[in-house]
Tab-separated table of C-alpha atoms and ligand atoms in Angstrom:
chain	number	residue	atom	x	y	z
A	103	MET	CA	14.278	-1.434	-38.688
A	104	PRO	CA	17.466	0.098	-40.066
A	105	ASP	CA	20.143	0.406	-37.417
A	106	THR	CA	21.447	3.939	-37.984
A	107	TYR	CA	19.559	7.116	-37.124
A	108	ASP	CA	20.167	10.809	-36.629
A	109	ALA	CA	18.587	10.540	-33.197
A	110	ILE	CA	17.476	7.806	-30.836
A	111	VAL	CA	14.904	8.848	-28.266
A	112	LEU	CA	14.623	6.643	-25.174
A	113	GLY	CA	11.023	6.626	-23.919
A	114	ALA	CA	7.730	7.086	-25.793
A	115	GLY	CA	6.074	9.242	-23.166
A	116	ALA	CA	4.902	12.820	-23.491
A	117	ALA	CA	8.370	14.323	-23.909
A	118	GLY	CA	9.875	11.537	-26.037
A	119	LEU	CA	7.043	11.454	-28.594
A	120	MET	CA	6.933	15.241	-28.905
A	121	CYS	CA	10.698	15.501	-29.321
A	122	ALA	CA	10.801	12.700	-31.906
A	123	ALA	CA	7.950	14.269	-33.905
A	124	ARG	CA	9.630	17.687	-34.018
A	125	ALA	CA	13.011	16.274	-35.052
A	126	GLY	CA	11.398	13.908	-37.571
A	127	GLN	CA	9.394	16.695	-39.149
A	128	ARG	CA	12.671	18.608	-39.584
A	129	GLY	CA	13.958	15.744	-41.725
A	130	ARG	CA	15.886	13.854	-39.053
A	131	ARG	CA	15.733	10.048	-39.073
A	132	VAL	CA	14.449	9.258	-35.603
A	133	LEU	CA	13.946	6.019	-33.668
A	134	VAL	CA	12.003	5.937	-30.396
A	135	LEU	CA	12.689	2.953	-28.129
A	136	GLU	CA	10.020	2.267	-25.500
A	137	ARG	CA	10.098	-0.476	-22.912
A	138	ALA	CA	6.350	-0.771	-22.431
A	139	GLU	CA	4.101	-2.534	-24.931
A	140	ALA	CA	2.420	0.745	-25.924
A	141	PRO	CA	3.358	4.435	-26.007
A	142	GLY	CA	2.139	7.202	-23.710
A	143	LYS	CA	0.907	5.134	-20.772
A	144	LYS	CA	1.083	7.988	-18.250
A	145	ILE	CA	-0.741	10.281	-20.659
A	146	LEU	CA	-3.566	7.725	-20.811
A	147	ILE	CA	-4.091	7.705	-17.035
A	148	SER	CA	-3.522	11.431	-16.587
A	149	GLY	CA	-6.236	13.836	-15.542
A	150	GLY	CA	-8.551	10.954	-14.631
A	151	GLY	CA	-8.373	9.692	-18.245
A	152	ARG	CA	-9.016	13.137	-19.772
A	153	CYS	CA	-5.411	14.425	-19.662
A	154	ASN	CA	-4.899	17.864	-18.180
A	155	PHE	CA	-2.601	18.528	-21.133
A	156	THR	CA	-1.480	22.062	-20.259
A	157	ASN	CA	-2.158	25.077	-18.095
A	158	ILE	CA	-2.926	28.255	-19.957
A	159	GLY	CA	-1.084	30.305	-17.324
A	160	ALA	CA	2.069	28.151	-17.267
A	161	GLY	CA	5.204	30.171	-16.567
A	162	PRO	CA	8.541	29.652	-14.820
A	163	ALA	CA	7.030	30.567	-11.419
A	164	ASN	CA	4.993	27.345	-11.535
A	165	TYR	CA	8.053	25.090	-11.447
A	166	LEU	CA	10.479	23.834	-8.805
A	167	SER	CA	14.130	23.296	-9.652
A	168	ALA	CA	17.517	23.798	-8.016
A	169	ASN	CA	17.843	26.501	-10.704
A	170	PRO	CA	14.484	28.298	-10.923
A	171	HIS	CA	15.630	30.173	-14.052
A	172	PHE	CA	16.423	27.074	-16.078
A	173	ALA	CA	12.942	26.421	-17.475
A	174	LYS	CA	12.409	30.004	-18.671
A	175	SER	CA	13.909	29.646	-22.134
A	176	ALA	CA	12.090	26.482	-23.216
A	177	LEU	CA	8.765	27.578	-21.685
A	178	ALA	CA	8.958	30.941	-23.459
A	179	ARG	CA	9.674	29.378	-26.831
A	180	TYR	CA	6.891	26.750	-26.689
A	181	THR	CA	3.917	28.007	-24.753
A	182	ALA	CA	0.616	26.537	-23.592
A	183	ARG	CA	-0.999	28.417	-26.504
A	184	ASP	CA	1.332	26.639	-28.937
A	185	PHE	CA	0.289	23.238	-27.609
A	186	LEU	CA	-3.352	24.264	-27.637
A	187	ASP	CA	-3.007	25.255	-31.312
A	188	LEU	CA	-1.704	21.744	-32.015
A	189	VAL	CA	-4.597	20.166	-30.090
A	190	GLU	CA	-7.126	22.309	-31.973
A	191	SER	CA	-5.509	21.508	-35.331
A	192	TYR	CA	-6.539	17.880	-34.645
A	193	GLY	CA	-10.093	18.930	-33.823
A	194	ILE	CA	-9.724	17.679	-30.230
A	195	ALA	CA	-12.418	19.303	-28.090
A	196	TRP	CA	-11.211	20.683	-24.754
A	197	HIS	CA	-12.395	22.650	-21.766
A	198	GLU	CA	-10.905	24.645	-18.913
A	199	LYS	CA	-11.799	22.854	-15.701
A	200	THR	CA	-10.465	25.361	-13.189
A	201	LEU	CA	-7.436	27.581	-12.579
A	202	GLY	CA	-6.319	27.505	-16.238
A	203	GLN	CA	-6.249	23.676	-16.357
A	204	LEU	CA	-7.112	22.450	-19.869
A	205	PHE	CA	-8.546	18.943	-20.320
A	206	CYS	CA	-9.808	16.907	-23.278
A	207	ASP	CA	-13.605	16.777	-23.437
A	208	GLY	CA	-13.254	13.215	-24.674
A	209	SER	CA	-10.269	11.094	-23.728
A	210	ALA	CA	-6.518	11.207	-23.110
A	211	LYS	CA	-6.301	8.642	-25.927
A	212	GLN	CA	-6.775	11.574	-28.315
A	213	ILE	CA	-3.528	13.176	-27.104
A	214	VAL	CA	-1.572	9.939	-27.584
A	215	ALA	CA	-3.125	9.468	-31.037
A	216	MET	CA	-2.210	13.050	-31.924
A	217	LEU	CA	1.414	12.577	-30.845
A	218	MET	CA	1.650	9.300	-32.775
A	219	GLU	CA	0.236	11.030	-35.861
A	220	GLU	CA	2.794	13.829	-35.437
A	221	CYS	CA	5.506	11.146	-35.280
A	222	ALA	CA	4.123	9.504	-38.415
A	223	LYS	CA	4.287	12.869	-40.215
A	224	GLY	CA	7.991	12.922	-39.392
A	225	ASP	CA	8.548	9.282	-40.465
A	226	VAL	CA	9.582	8.467	-36.908
A	227	THR	CA	9.900	4.791	-35.997
A	228	VAL	CA	8.323	4.081	-32.606
A	229	ALA	CA	9.426	0.662	-31.369
A	230	CYS	CA	7.667	-0.613	-28.233
A	231	GLY	CA	8.570	-3.596	-26.055
A	232	GLU	CA	12.266	-2.708	-26.363
A	233	GLU	CA	14.225	-3.293	-23.154
A	234	ILE	CA	17.451	-1.302	-23.181
A	235	ALA	CA	20.403	-3.461	-22.162
A	236	ALA	CA	23.286	-1.062	-22.781
A	237	VAL	CA	24.103	2.396	-24.085
A	238	THR	CA	27.608	3.213	-25.240
A	239	GLU	CA	29.336	6.118	-26.914
A	240	ASP	CA	31.127	5.344	-30.154
A	241	GLY	CA	31.427	8.719	-31.855
A	242	GLY	CA	27.650	8.737	-31.697
A	243	TYR	CA	25.548	6.517	-29.432
A	244	ALA	CA	24.908	2.778	-29.630
A	245	VAL	CA	21.823	1.442	-27.886
A	246	THR	CA	21.480	-2.318	-27.467
A	247	THR	CA	18.125	-3.950	-26.853
A	248	GLN	CA	16.986	-7.574	-27.083
A	249	THR	CA	16.342	-7.039	-30.812
A	250	GLY	CA	19.674	-5.534	-31.807
A	251	THR	CA	22.013	-2.555	-31.592
A	252	TYR	CA	20.894	0.808	-32.954
A	253	ARG	CA	23.154	3.780	-33.626
A	254	GLY	CA	22.244	7.437	-33.410
A	255	LYS	CA	24.225	10.644	-33.802
A	256	SER	CA	22.167	12.027	-30.937
A	257	LEU	CA	20.594	10.351	-27.924
A	258	VAL	CA	17.656	11.738	-25.958
A	259	ILE	CA	16.930	10.605	-22.405
A	260	ALA	CA	13.140	10.867	-22.118
A	261	THR	CA	12.438	7.973	-19.773
A	262	GLY	CA	10.715	10.057	-17.097
A	263	GLY	CA	11.012	9.693	-13.331
A	264	PRO	CA	10.380	6.898	-10.814
A	265	SER	CA	6.817	7.883	-9.875
A	266	ILE	CA	4.284	5.004	-10.101
A	267	PRO	CA	6.730	2.054	-10.280
A	268	LYS	CA	3.871	-0.392	-10.844
A	269	MET	CA	3.572	1.192	-14.304
A	270	GLY	CA	7.225	0.330	-14.903
A	271	ALA	CA	8.672	3.711	-13.915
A	272	THR	CA	12.258	3.509	-12.669
A	273	GLY	CA	15.315	5.670	-12.088
A	274	PHE	CA	16.756	4.531	-15.437
A	275	ALA	CA	17.237	8.137	-16.612
A	276	TYR	CA	19.405	8.889	-13.581
A	277	ASP	CA	21.536	5.766	-14.017
A	278	LEU	CA	22.140	6.655	-17.644
A	279	ALA	CA	22.906	10.285	-16.805
A	280	ARG	CA	25.423	9.156	-14.169
A	281	GLN	CA	26.985	6.808	-16.723
A	282	PHE	CA	27.746	9.943	-18.742
A	283	GLY	CA	29.121	11.787	-15.690
A	284	MET	CA	26.061	13.971	-15.117
A	285	LYS	CA	24.982	14.953	-11.614
A	286	VAL	CA	21.526	14.046	-10.337
A	287	VAL	CA	19.636	16.136	-7.792
A	288	GLU	CA	18.323	13.707	-5.141
A	289	PRO	CA	14.873	12.637	-6.397
A	290	ARG	CA	11.896	12.612	-4.039
A	291	PRO	CA	8.186	12.000	-4.544
A	292	ALA	CA	6.078	15.086	-5.304
A	293	LEU	CA	2.383	15.826	-5.845
A	294	VAL	CA	1.906	13.045	-3.328
A	295	PRO	CA	-0.428	12.454	-0.349
A	296	LEU	CA	1.080	13.004	3.106
A	297	THR	CA	0.722	10.537	5.980
A	298	LEU	CA	-0.204	11.366	9.564
A	299	GLY	CA	0.826	9.525	12.733
A	300	GLY	CA	0.912	10.163	16.474
A	301	ASP	CA	-2.171	11.874	17.888
A	302	GLU	CA	-2.975	13.198	14.399
A	303	VAL	CA	-4.181	9.707	13.430
A	304	LEU	CA	-7.479	10.960	14.864
A	305	PHE	CA	-8.007	12.821	11.610
A	306	ARG	CA	-8.027	9.491	9.794
A	307	GLU	CA	-11.462	8.986	11.343
A	308	ILE	CA	-12.823	11.583	8.948
A	309	SER	CA	-11.445	9.833	5.880
A	310	GLY	CA	-13.352	11.020	2.806
A	311	VAL	CA	-14.091	14.516	4.156
A	312	SER	CA	-12.832	17.411	2.047
A	313	ALA	CA	-12.769	21.158	2.614
A	314	PRO	CA	-11.678	24.281	0.732
A	315	ILE	CA	-8.680	25.477	2.733
A	316	ILE	CA	-5.306	27.168	2.344
A	317	ALA	CA	-2.367	24.796	2.852
A	318	SER	CA	1.174	26.065	3.350
A	319	ALA	CA	4.589	24.446	3.558
A	320	ASN	CA	7.929	26.178	3.444
A	321	LYS	CA	6.404	29.608	2.752
A	322	THR	CA	4.391	28.384	-0.225
A	323	SER	CA	0.593	28.358	-0.044
A	324	PHE	CA	-2.196	26.960	-2.189
A	325	ALA	CA	-5.908	27.726	-1.807
A	326	GLU	CA	-7.665	24.564	-3.021
A	327	ALA	CA	-9.407	21.564	-1.507
A	328	ALA	CA	-7.812	19.267	1.072
A	329	LEU	CA	-9.029	15.711	1.548
A	330	PHE	CA	-8.662	13.629	4.702
A	331	THR	CA	-7.778	10.024	3.909
A	332	HIS	CA	-7.357	6.797	5.850
A	333	ARG	CA	-3.608	7.467	5.807
A	334	GLY	CA	-3.497	11.230	6.239
A	335	LEU	CA	-3.894	14.212	3.954
A	336	SER	CA	-4.513	14.489	0.228
A	337	GLY	CA	-6.518	16.609	-2.233
A	338	PRO	CA	-5.142	19.254	-4.608
A	339	ALA	CA	-3.953	21.727	-1.948
A	340	ILE	CA	-1.996	19.015	-0.128
A	341	LEU	CA	-0.552	17.520	-3.318
A	342	GLN	CA	0.642	21.010	-4.266
A	343	VAL	CA	2.382	21.691	-0.945
A	344	SER	CA	3.832	18.160	-0.823
A	345	SER	CA	6.309	19.231	-3.525
A	346	PHE	CA	7.636	21.911	-1.168
A	347	TRP	CA	7.421	19.819	2.030
A	348	LYS	CA	10.471	18.100	3.495
A	349	ALA	CA	10.555	15.503	6.280
A	350	GLY	CA	10.087	17.149	9.662
A	351	ASP	CA	8.396	20.285	8.300
A	352	PRO	CA	4.888	21.247	9.372
A	353	VAL	CA	2.051	21.664	6.898
A	354	THR	CA	-0.122	24.555	8.022
A	355	ILE	CA	-3.803	24.652	7.161
A	356	ASN	CA	-6.104	27.637	7.335
A	357	PHE	CA	-9.494	25.952	7.773
A	358	LEU	CA	-11.519	29.136	7.435
A	359	PRO	CA	-9.868	31.299	4.797
A	360	GLY	CA	-11.401	34.693	4.256
A	361	ARG	CA	-12.436	35.254	7.879
A	362	GLY	CA	-11.101	38.586	9.161
A	363	GLU	CA	-9.313	38.866	12.495
A	364	GLY	CA	-11.731	38.846	15.424
A	365	TRP	CA	-14.558	36.990	13.631
A	366	LEU	CA	-15.053	34.543	16.500
A	367	LEU	CA	-15.291	37.325	19.083
A	368	ALA	CA	-17.823	39.005	16.798
A	369	ARG	CA	-19.834	35.771	16.815
A	370	LYS	CA	-19.626	35.743	20.616
A	371	CYS	CA	-21.402	39.131	20.607
A	372	ASP	CA	-23.912	38.228	17.892
A	373	THR	CA	-24.749	34.633	18.907
A	374	PRO	CA	-23.566	34.081	22.510
A	375	ARG	CA	-25.714	30.927	22.854
A	376	ALA	CA	-24.048	29.183	19.895
A	377	THR	CA	-21.347	26.578	20.518
A	378	LEU	CA	-18.041	26.571	18.674
A	379	ARG	CA	-19.046	23.218	17.202
A	380	ALA	CA	-22.247	24.724	15.756
A	381	VAL	CA	-20.413	27.757	14.349
A	382	LEU	CA	-17.808	25.544	12.679
A	383	ARG	CA	-20.557	23.317	11.260
A	384	GLU	CA	-21.872	26.359	9.353
A	385	ALA	CA	-18.679	26.474	7.267
A	386	LEU	CA	-17.259	22.944	7.391
A	387	SER	CA	-18.625	19.435	7.142
A	388	ALA	CA	-20.078	18.222	10.450
A	389	ARG	CA	-17.408	15.544	10.949
A	390	LEU	CA	-14.536	17.954	10.404
A	391	ALA	CA	-16.193	20.673	12.505
A	392	ASP	CA	-16.667	18.207	15.363
A	393	ILE	CA	-13.104	16.950	15.392
A	394	LEU	CA	-11.712	20.504	15.295
A	395	ALA	CA	-14.065	21.658	18.067
A	396	ASP	CA	-13.079	18.642	20.184
A	397	LYS	CA	-9.395	19.374	19.676
A	398	LEU	CA	-9.895	23.041	20.566
A	399	GLY	CA	-11.598	21.947	23.767
A	400	ILE	CA	-14.209	24.710	23.941
A	401	ALA	CA	-17.417	22.945	24.875
A	402	ALA	CA	-19.187	25.938	26.431
A	403	ASP	CA	-21.387	28.422	24.555
A	404	LEU	CA	-19.350	31.199	22.951
A	405	GLY	CA	-20.863	33.600	25.489
A	406	ASN	CA	-19.327	31.579	28.321
A	407	ALA	CA	-15.893	31.163	26.708
A	408	SER	CA	-13.158	33.665	27.539
A	409	ASP	CA	-12.067	36.154	24.869
A	410	LYS	CA	-8.538	34.756	25.094
A	411	ALA	CA	-9.732	31.195	24.498
A	412	LEU	CA	-11.687	32.344	21.438
A	413	ARG	CA	-8.766	34.381	20.108
A	414	ASP	CA	-6.493	31.331	20.537
A	415	ALA	CA	-9.052	29.083	18.820
A	416	GLU	CA	-9.381	31.518	15.927
A	417	LYS	CA	-5.606	31.639	15.530
A	418	ARG	CA	-5.316	27.856	15.613
A	419	LEU	CA	-8.078	27.425	13.015
A	420	ALA	CA	-6.187	29.814	10.722
A	421	GLN	CA	-2.798	28.182	11.347
A	422	TRP	CA	-3.384	24.532	12.187
A	423	ASP	CA	-0.010	22.789	12.103
A	424	PHE	CA	0.015	19.180	10.979
A	425	ARG	CA	3.244	17.217	11.340
A	426	PRO	CA	3.145	14.622	8.553
A	427	ASN	CA	5.355	11.633	9.311
A	428	GLY	CA	6.003	10.969	5.615
A	429	THR	CA	4.490	10.738	2.162
A	430	GLU	CA	2.804	7.862	0.360
A	431	GLY	CA	6.026	7.653	-1.677
A	432	PHE	CA	6.720	7.105	-5.353
A	433	ALA	CA	3.919	4.536	-5.439
A	434	LYS	CA	1.386	7.386	-5.253
A	435	ALA	CA	3.421	10.381	-6.458
A	436	GLU	CA	2.314	12.040	-9.691
A	437	VAL	CA	5.801	13.364	-10.345
A	438	THR	CA	9.350	13.547	-9.018
A	439	VAL	CA	11.125	16.560	-7.589
A	440	GLY	CA	14.823	16.451	-8.471
A	441	GLY	CA	16.410	14.533	-11.329
A	442	ILE	CA	19.156	15.215	-13.846
A	443	SER	CA	20.820	18.434	-12.711
A	444	THR	CA	20.021	21.434	-14.865
A	445	ALA	CA	23.624	22.560	-14.325
A	446	GLU	CA	24.570	19.786	-16.769
A	447	LEU	CA	22.269	20.983	-19.555
A	448	SER	CA	21.861	23.906	-21.932
A	449	SER	CA	18.616	25.671	-21.039
A	450	LYS	CA	18.188	26.502	-24.734
A	451	THR	CA	18.570	23.015	-26.220
A	452	LEU	CA	18.535	20.587	-23.248
A	453	GLU	CA	21.826	19.179	-24.596
A	454	SER	CA	24.475	17.999	-22.172
A	455	LYS	CA	27.210	20.573	-21.674
A	456	ARG	CA	29.869	17.896	-21.391
A	457	THR	CA	28.667	15.222	-23.835
A	458	PRO	CA	27.694	16.596	-27.268
A	459	GLY	CA	24.656	14.969	-28.838
A	460	LEU	CA	23.236	13.779	-25.502
A	461	TYR	CA	19.946	15.390	-24.458
A	462	ALA	CA	17.642	15.004	-21.439
A	463	ILE	CA	14.026	16.195	-21.412
A	464	GLY	CA	10.754	15.955	-19.518
A	465	GLU	CA	10.373	14.601	-16.006
A	466	ALA	CA	13.878	13.079	-16.045
A	467	VAL	CA	15.254	16.600	-15.592
A	468	ASP	CA	15.237	18.538	-12.309
A	469	VAL	CA	12.253	20.675	-13.303
A	470	THR	CA	8.923	19.878	-11.610
A	471	GLY	CA	5.636	21.613	-12.201
A	472	TRP	CA	2.750	22.323	-9.910
A	473	LEU	CA	-0.386	20.236	-10.173
A	474	GLY	CA	-2.641	21.356	-13.020
A	475	GLY	CA	-1.152	20.668	-16.465
A	476	TYR	CA	2.209	22.266	-15.751
A	477	ASN	CA	4.159	19.007	-15.931
A	478	PHE	CA	2.934	18.171	-19.404
A	479	GLN	CA	3.707	21.715	-20.507
A	480	TRP	CA	7.308	21.187	-19.367
A	481	ALA	CA	7.389	17.861	-21.227
A	482	TRP	CA	6.191	19.556	-24.451
A	483	ALA	CA	8.429	22.640	-24.101
A	484	SER	CA	11.626	20.779	-23.211
A	485	ALA	CA	10.927	18.268	-26.001
A	486	VAL	CA	10.508	21.012	-28.590
A	487	ALA	CA	13.697	22.758	-27.412
A	488	ALA	CA	15.668	19.532	-27.949
A	489	GLY	CA	13.791	18.344	-31.047
A	490	ASP	CA	14.376	21.642	-32.829
A	491	ALA	CA	18.081	21.653	-31.945
A	492	MET	CA	19.270	18.215	-32.975
B	32	FDA	P1	6.771	9.625	-19.037
B	32	FDA	O1	6.852	8.943	-17.757
B	32	FDA	O2	5.478	10.122	-19.548
B	32	FDA	O3	7.428	8.780	-20.197
B	32	FDA	C1	8.601	8.046	-20.013
B	32	FDA	C2	8.531	6.849	-20.922
B	32	FDA	O4	9.788	6.185	-20.892
B	32	FDA	C3	7.478	5.844	-20.495
B	32	FDA	O5	6.693	5.495	-21.595
B	32	FDA	C4	8.297	4.670	-19.975
B	32	FDA	O6	7.675	3.419	-20.173
B	32	FDA	C5	9.556	4.796	-20.808
B	32	FDA	N1	10.723	4.166	-20.190
B	32	FDA	C6	11.101	4.210	-18.882
B	32	FDA	N2	12.227	3.519	-18.714
B	32	FDA	C7	12.585	3.040	-19.927
B	32	FDA	C8	13.660	2.251	-20.397
B	32	FDA	N3	14.598	1.812	-19.580
B	32	FDA	N4	13.714	1.969	-21.712
B	32	FDA	C9	12.759	2.418	-22.562
B	32	FDA	N5	11.708	3.155	-22.173
B	32	FDA	C10	11.630	3.464	-20.873
B	32	FDA	N6	0.791	15.962	-15.587
B	32	FDA	C11	0.036	16.945	-16.112
B	32	FDA	O7	0.583	17.949	-16.566
B	32	FDA	N7	-1.328	16.808	-16.175
B	32	FDA	C12	-1.986	15.707	-15.704
B	32	FDA	O8	-3.207	15.585	-15.838
B	32	FDA	C13	-1.197	14.699	-15.079
B	32	FDA	N8	-1.794	13.614	-14.512
B	32	FDA	C14	-1.027	12.614	-13.970
B	32	FDA	C15	-1.645	11.507	-13.385
B	32	FDA	C16	-0.870	10.484	-12.841
B	32	FDA	C17	-1.557	9.321	-12.171
B	32	FDA	C18	0.543	10.554	-12.932
B	32	FDA	C19	1.403	9.440	-12.405
B	32	FDA	C20	1.161	11.657	-13.501
B	32	FDA	C21	0.395	12.708	-14.007
B	32	FDA	N9	0.988	13.835	-14.566
B	32	FDA	C22	0.204	14.839	-15.082
B	32	FDA	C23	2.451	13.937	-14.697
B	32	FDA	C24	2.852	13.557	-16.131
B	32	FDA	O9	2.298	12.295	-16.435
B	32	FDA	C25	4.374	13.537	-16.283
B	32	FDA	O10	4.902	14.766	-15.873
B	32	FDA	C26	4.756	13.281	-17.736
B	32	FDA	O11	4.207	12.051	-18.167
B	32	FDA	C27	6.256	13.261	-17.919
B	32	FDA	O12	6.525	12.981	-19.257
B	32	FDA	P2	7.866	12.236	-19.678
B	32	FDA	O13	7.747	11.977	-21.134
B	32	FDA	O14	9.032	12.972	-19.179
B	32	FDA	O15	7.832	10.876	-18.878
């Protein structure tokens, strides 16, 4: 390997590979340094091995950030359609699973192979198994690993966030950013299962039960499935609201979305001999229906329950407050909320405002997508913004 490059990209994940390919194909000499033995490890496990590589509806409203406007520029200039065109140009078959989520028909390996081929087209050197010992500024940037010291005019931080530490994920990006005087928005686990304690541990008894519900936290709602687990709550709707949830907040579940006000009183008129348990079993799994009916404490037939009790039950079923006592943490989080502050970066190029030639892209930055292909779309878009600028 030569030791001088136009750009050194730290991290051969989604963002790093895309950025390196774009810069390489523009004639830049690019080196990617990756700690793991192979590139794109998170891509390989994503989407259950099929990689939900983008969301066709991805737009700024699908992202969390201290500055909700920051992602607009990059997302507008490299869209889901642009990435899909790239995927199709490689003949990779895909399908929309649900809600605009695009997956490979075959395997996530195809996305990694495509990115590696794009890097090869740009004569990019991708060096794996490189542990970074030090990064210094010397007019450009000098990166020392166990194999030597490499110099680049530009340096790209693309080392992701700390989610799934057993895959080697760390807060390296934040340490490096701080070394260069950049602020970091406190990182916390996101798209993560929530844990239940206290008298809500009862719900652990129905571990494995799922239901289509509406979950809300901090005024943000998602209508998808929730899953009860042996530790608490999971499933797409819960993962989505977990990104908005903060310790101490309730998570509110509407167990029977779509029922108009007064539906239970209407059932009292129509089927006075039915029990609440039986009515709930019509819409929900028996185990969930039973636990909810028990908690509501209406054992009598609907005809023998007071109107007030039924109105209260209906309200509770539509706004059932859970009080999670935590999350399953970075060990189970798909992504990280927070990261390198967007206030430090140009929204057009992802270059540091205070340190020329230093870029940060992908999950390392304080931009976090919803569940459903949005995080990869941010990785691609931020990578292209930087790769086309350096
Ligand atoms: P990423 O983490 O991909 O890459 C960072 C790279 O830097 C890694 O290769 C890492 O080894 C390397 N690195 C770290 N520290 C280093 C160091 N000190 N020196 C050198 N290299 C270093 N998103 C989505 O849109 N659709 C999906 O289907 C899924 N599915 C999914 C499943 C699971 C289980 C997880 C954990 C996550 C997802 N995601 C997802 C999220 C998605 O994987 C994530 O947003 C992107 O991988 C982020 O891309 P980055 O390139 O920023 O980081």
